[in-house]
Amino acid sequence: MDQLLVVTFVAVVLCFVGNVDSSAYDKIVSHSRIRAKKEGPNVCALQQVQGTKKKYFSTCRNWYKKSICGKQALIVYECCPGYMKLEGMRGCPAVAPIDHVYGTLGVLKATTTQTYSDMSKLRAEIEGEGSFTLFAPSNDAWEELDPTLRSGLESNVNIELKNSLHYHMVNHRLMTKDMKNDMTVTSMYNNLGIYINHYPNGVLTVNCARLIHANQVATNGVVHVIDRVISSVGNTIRDFLENTDDLSSFDAALAAEVMDKLGKPGHYTLFAPTNSAFDKLKPGFMESITENQEVIKALVNNHLLNSVQCAEAIMAGTVYETAEGSTIEIGCDGDSLTVNGIKMVLKKDIVTSNGVVHLIDRVIMPDSAKEVWELMDDSQSTFSDLVSEMGLSASLGSKTEYTLLAPLNAAFTEEVMSQDETLLKLILENHMLKTKITLNELYSGQMLETLSGKMLRVFIYRTAVCIENACMVRGSKEGSNGALHLMRSLIQPADKTMFELLVDDGRFKVFLSLMETAGLDELLKQKGSYTVFAPTDDAFEALTKKDIALLKGDLNALRTILLYHFSDWILINGGLERGVTNLLTSLQGNNLQVKSVNNSIYINSVEVPEGDRMATNGVVHVVKNVLYPAELPVGRQDLLAVLTKLIKYIQIKFVSGYSYVEIPLSFFIPQSTKMIRVVEQPSVTTFTKIVEGQPTITKVTEVIETEPSVSRVVVAGESTRTKVTRVIEGQPSPKKVTRVIDRKPTITKVTRVISGELKSLYHQMSFKFVFFCPSEGVSKSTVIEPQIIKGPDFSKFTNFRDNPALVNEESERITKLIQGEKAKDLHRYSDASASSFTAGMRRARLVRRHHKPTE
């Protein structure tokens, strides 16, 4: 048993490690020797495709799957290249005799090639002096050659047959270790090239013919047996396309730059659709993309690989990148090649000087040439069907750009499917975006608008891209008019704050009460991106009212504990990296340790029974335990006793006298502060004049119609406040600032209180004059309509100290305007009632009222 394990281990190791001087072919042969070790010396284990004569020195992948090209493979044992059996002896103990090239053909049982060498008078050459490499077709290879071609060779042995054999020869020795991928060697027929490809799976081809027995050394060279007859090559892929009538549709679609590329030296594989393949496209498709050169270029390049992939090198499905940038899987099904799992290859391995062509019976449509709707496959069929049934596909036209966030079929549970049709339609609309957003354009914090008008948030993590609570799976695609992203679950847009979620739930009364006592309840209400691990009331069931009162009595301790449940970053289950501990910094300052195990969240080893409850300002994860930082001690015995009842998953440390750091609320919850900036301290001068007779009082009230605004302004130095009372239209303010003037007043300055952005100032004022006439015992009044007095534009300097001269100049201008308007109004009024009021007017009192700014 132990010996078997050792042999198995050695075999596995050799699947990955080999001699650096060996080729891939040589390594595969070495592995085959180890697998057949029990059969005797120099025996190799091969896999033979059941029902065929095809044998392979196979890779570990094929060996353990026991299949090649999807067909069962039988294990057969043969002598390794260069060795022979001896009668009565185990394994292959003898070394094959070394002969010239002609004689070696007999040793390798390539007798048809040997016979044709005789017929074409080539025998003397390959028996004579020199160093040759002969790629000798096996007997089966000659049998499989087209009868017409073979007959033509046999009918002209001295020229055609000899030329054909010379094309299989190189005038120097080439061992498999000398043959590199994409290598071209010169043949002995007109110096035409032979094209060698050496693949990682150990398959080695010349003009796409596979070497089935290699490195048989001869005295004047080496012989390699191949599985088909090869033909001379002189044309490029472009030449082949232009000269093949059945490819005229594809030839017409080729852009000039692609045609130029295919006419130059290189190493390409082209899957060329025939005319019938284009006939299968939906009517009008080619016409619809005629003007879109980018789509045409993508269509053509999706059929082109920048490497040579011969059919004989394909032993299992392998993914390759196309020149367009997308990927296709090339596989095999018996003798047939498949593309993306579909048998579509009509003719394979048409070798040219710059690559190989495979003819296919359908067009391989790139994603960029498809509408987004066409990008969905069977894994999103439920979403696709529902969108059609709900009539939403009509809004997804070919001219409309959009993005589909398509949930996988498993997301549509019975509960979801039983929803009301209106609600189900809304769910679908929330997975359809109004614009094209590719995977590379997404970033954390991005807002995406859905067809329903909802806004979705994007979260980018190390190993995941998530939208709200749902994360993407691999397979995003970009179409001609939009993008498709596959979602693991249904997206649930948030419509409530964390506070509203917790209140509506009803299980978080204690937690909310503690948050309110700590002054932290605004944290659950205000805008932001928070994660909260919210303990239910069950987490506090062990506490008495006295315990809760004690907890509430120490605000620093309470805030420390509560803030340890918060982080200022939204973390959902799908964003957690599996198999590792994800560190999340809490608002308290210590780290939370978060893990995802079997699709469940664990926080500090405590399971989260309910997670990913999305809120407009974060996400809520429900916990049934109160969390506490393990490294943080407690300094009071009574508090320790309470916390011990609450927290069971760790042993809390006690350090006598330890006190919690004070945590200012302003750090988490913005505090509103206001400041009024006073440009210049106003000065008021009172003049008194004694006038004979009864004084007449005139009151002037300025009414500002606009609502004053007060904002916070920071001024270097000590700030001062000036309060001014204004009367706003409507009920007047009872507070007045009155200036008494006993003669014509002299106004020295006008002071303005700025409580907002510095813009051009407009004051709209209304003057009311009241005249008392003692001689007539009556009084009359008039109101002058509001006027707009335009002030200077202060938008270009930051404070009034920047230009005091302008302030003084403007103050004087406004004063003159006020005085001038008052004189005009008095004059107009006196014209109307001069006889009644002129004699009685003795003294006027000017009253200016201002609305008091809100502090």
Short mmCIF file of N, CA, C and O in Angstrom, two decimals, residues 462-503:
data_model
loop_
_atom_site.label_atom_id
_atom_site.label_comp_id
_atom_site.label_asym_id
_atom_site.label_seq_id
_atom_site.Cartn_x
_atom_site.Cartn_y
_atom_site.Cartn_z
N ARG A 462 -12.71 43.77 -1.82
CA ARG A 462 -11.50 43.14 -2.38
C ARG A 462 -11.83 42.06 -3.40
O ARG A 462 -11.18 41.97 -4.44
N THR A 463 -12.83 41.27 -3.10
CA THR A 463 -13.13 40.13 -3.98
C THR A 463 -14.57 40.15 -4.49
O THR A 463 -15.05 39.12 -4.97
N ALA A 464 -15.24 41.27 -4.38
CA ALA A 464 -16.66 41.29 -4.79
C ALA A 464 -17.06 42.70 -5.20
O ALA A 464 -16.52 43.69 -4.74
N VAL A 465 -18.03 42.74 -6.11
CA VAL A 465 -18.71 43.98 -6.49
C VAL A 465 -20.18 43.78 -6.16
O VAL A 465 -20.81 42.82 -6.65
N CYS A 466 -20.72 44.65 -5.32
CA CYS A 466 -22.10 44.47 -4.85
C CYS A 466 -22.92 45.72 -5.12
O CYS A 466 -22.39 46.84 -5.13
N ILE A 467 -24.21 45.52 -5.34
CA ILE A 467 -25.17 46.60 -5.50
C ILE A 467 -26.25 46.39 -4.45
O ILE A 467 -26.96 45.37 -4.47
N GLU A 468 -26.31 47.34 -3.49
CA GLU A 468 -27.14 47.16 -2.29
C GLU A 468 -26.76 45.84 -1.62
O GLU A 468 -25.61 45.59 -1.37
N ASN A 469 -27.71 44.95 -1.38
CA ASN A 469 -27.44 43.71 -0.66
C ASN A 469 -26.98 42.57 -1.57
O ASN A 469 -26.59 41.50 -1.08
N ALA A 470 -27.03 42.75 -2.89
CA ALA A 470 -26.76 41.67 -3.84
C ALA A 470 -25.38 41.85 -4.48
O ALA A 470 -25.01 42.97 -4.85
N CYS A 471 -24.65 40.76 -4.61
CA CYS A 471 -23.32 40.81 -5.21
C CYS A 471 -23.31 40.09 -6.56
O CYS A 471 -24.10 39.19 -6.82
N MET A 472 -22.39 40.53 -7.40
CA MET A 472 -22.30 39.99 -8.75
C MET A 472 -21.55 38.66 -8.75
O MET A 472 -20.72 38.39 -7.88
N VAL A 473 -21.85 37.84 -9.74
CA VAL A 473 -21.07 36.64 -10.02
C VAL A 473 -20.34 36.87 -11.33
O VAL A 473 -20.67 37.77 -12.10
N ARG A 474 -19.34 36.07 -11.57
CA ARG A 474 -18.55 36.23 -12.80
C ARG A 474 -19.44 36.05 -14.02
O ARG A 474 -20.34 35.22 -14.02
N GLY A 475 -19.16 36.80 -15.05
CA GLY A 475 -19.90 36.65 -16.29
C GLY A 475 -20.49 37.92 -16.82
O GLY A 475 -21.38 37.88 -17.68
N SER A 476 -20.03 39.09 -16.35
CA SER A 476 -20.53 40.36 -16.89
C SER A 476 -20.18 40.45 -18.37
O SER A 476 -19.10 40.05 -18.79
N LYS A 477 -21.11 41.00 -19.14
CA LYS A 477 -20.92 41.11 -20.59
C LYS A 477 -21.31 42.50 -21.05
O LYS A 477 -22.14 43.17 -20.44
N GLU A 478 -20.70 42.91 -22.17
CA GLU A 478 -21.02 44.21 -22.75
C GLU A 478 -21.56 44.00 -24.16
O GLU A 478 -20.91 43.38 -25.00
N GLY A 479 -22.77 44.48 -24.39
CA GLY A 479 -23.39 44.35 -25.70
C GLY A 479 -23.30 45.64 -26.51
O GLY A 479 -22.69 46.62 -26.09
N SER A 480 -23.96 45.65 -27.65
CA SER A 480 -23.90 46.81 -28.54
C SER A 480 -24.63 48.01 -27.96
O SER A 480 -24.30 49.15 -28.28
N ASN A 481 -25.61 47.77 -27.11
CA ASN A 481 -26.40 48.89 -26.56
C ASN A 481 -26.49 48.87 -25.04
O ASN A 481 -27.40 49.46 -24.46
N GLY A 482 -25.56 48.17 -24.38
CA GLY A 482 -25.61 48.17 -22.93
C GLY A 482 -24.75 47.09 -22.31
O GLY A 482 -23.82 46.58 -22.96
N ALA A 483 -25.06 46.76 -21.07
CA ALA A 483 -24.25 45.79 -20.34
C ALA A 483 -25.15 44.85 -19.54
O ALA A 483 -26.29 45.18 -19.21
N LEU A 484 -24.61 43.67 -19.26
CA LEU A 484 -25.32 42.66 -18.48
C LEU A 484 -24.43 42.26 -17.31
O LEU A 484 -23.25 41.93 -17.50
N HIS A 485 -24.98 42.30 -16.09
CA HIS A 485 -24.28 41.83 -14.90
C HIS A 485 -25.14 40.77 -14.22
O HIS A 485 -26.36 40.94 -14.09
N LEU A 486 -24.52 39.71 -13.81
CA LEU A 486 -25.24 38.60 -13.18
C LEU A 486 -25.22 38.79 -11.67
O LEU A 486 -24.15 38.98 -11.07
N MET A 487 -26.39 38.72 -11.04
CA MET A 487 -26.52 38.94 -9.60
C MET A 487 -26.86 37.62 -8.91
O MET A 487 -27.70 36.85 -9.38
N ARG A 488 -26.22 37.40 -7.75
CA ARG A 488 -26.44 36.17 -7.01
C ARG A 488 -27.83 36.13 -6.36
O ARG A 488 -28.42 35.07 -6.17
N SER A 489 -28.35 37.30 -5.98
CA SER A 489 -29.65 37.37 -5.31
C SER A 489 -30.41 38.60 -5.80
O SER A 489 -29.87 39.41 -6.56
N LEU A 490 -31.64 38.74 -5.35
CA LEU A 490 -32.45 39.90 -5.72
C LEU A 490 -31.96 41.14 -4.98
O LEU A 490 -31.59 41.09 -3.81
N ILE A 491 -31.99 42.27 -5.68
CA ILE A 491 -31.59 43.54 -5.08
C ILE A 491 -32.77 44.10 -4.28
O ILE A 491 -33.91 44.11 -4.75
N GLN A 492 -32.48 44.56 -3.06
CA GLN A 492 -33.51 45.14 -2.19
C GLN A 492 -33.15 46.59 -1.92
O GLN A 492 -32.36 46.88 -1.01
N PRO A 493 -33.71 47.54 -2.68
CA PRO A 493 -33.40 48.95 -2.44
C PRO A 493 -33.85 49.39 -1.05
O PRO A 493 -34.88 48.94 -0.55
N ALA A 494 -33.08 50.26 -0.43
CA ALA A 494 -33.42 50.74 0.92
C ALA A 494 -34.40 51.90 0.83
O ALA A 494 -34.31 52.73 -0.07
N ASP A 495 -35.34 51.95 1.77
CA ASP A 495 -36.30 53.07 1.81
C ASP A 495 -36.51 53.60 3.23
O ASP A 495 -37.35 54.46 3.45
N LYS A 496 -35.76 53.08 4.20
CA LYS A 496 -35.87 53.54 5.57
C LYS A 496 -34.48 53.74 6.15
O LYS A 496 -33.51 53.09 5.72
N THR A 497 -34.37 54.63 7.16
CA THR A 497 -33.12 54.79 7.88
C THR A 497 -32.93 53.62 8.83
O THR A 497 -33.87 52.84 9.08
N MET A 498 -31.74 53.50 9.38
CA MET A 498 -31.49 52.44 10.36
C MET A 498 -32.41 52.61 11.57
O MET A 498 -32.92 51.62 12.12
N PHE A 499 -32.62 53.85 11.96
CA PHE A 499 -33.50 54.12 13.11
C PHE A 499 -34.91 53.63 12.83
O PHE A 499 -35.54 52.96 13.66
N GLU A 500 -35.42 53.92 11.64
CA GLU A 500 -36.79 53.51 11.29
C GLU A 500 -36.89 51.99 11.21
O GLU A 500 -37.90 51.40 11.63
N LEU A 501 -35.85 51.33 10.69
CA LEU A 501 -35.87 49.87 10.63
C LEU A 501 -35.95 49.26 12.02
O LEU A 501 -36.74 48.33 12.27
N LEU A 502 -35.13 49.78 12.93
CA LEU A 502 -35.10 49.22 14.29
C LEU A 502 -36.39 49.49 15.05
O LEU A 502 -36.89 48.61 15.77
N VAL A 503 -36.93 50.68 14.88
CA VAL A 503 -38.19 51.01 15.55
C VAL A 503 -39.32 50.15 15.02
O VAL A 503 -40.12 49.58 15.77
#
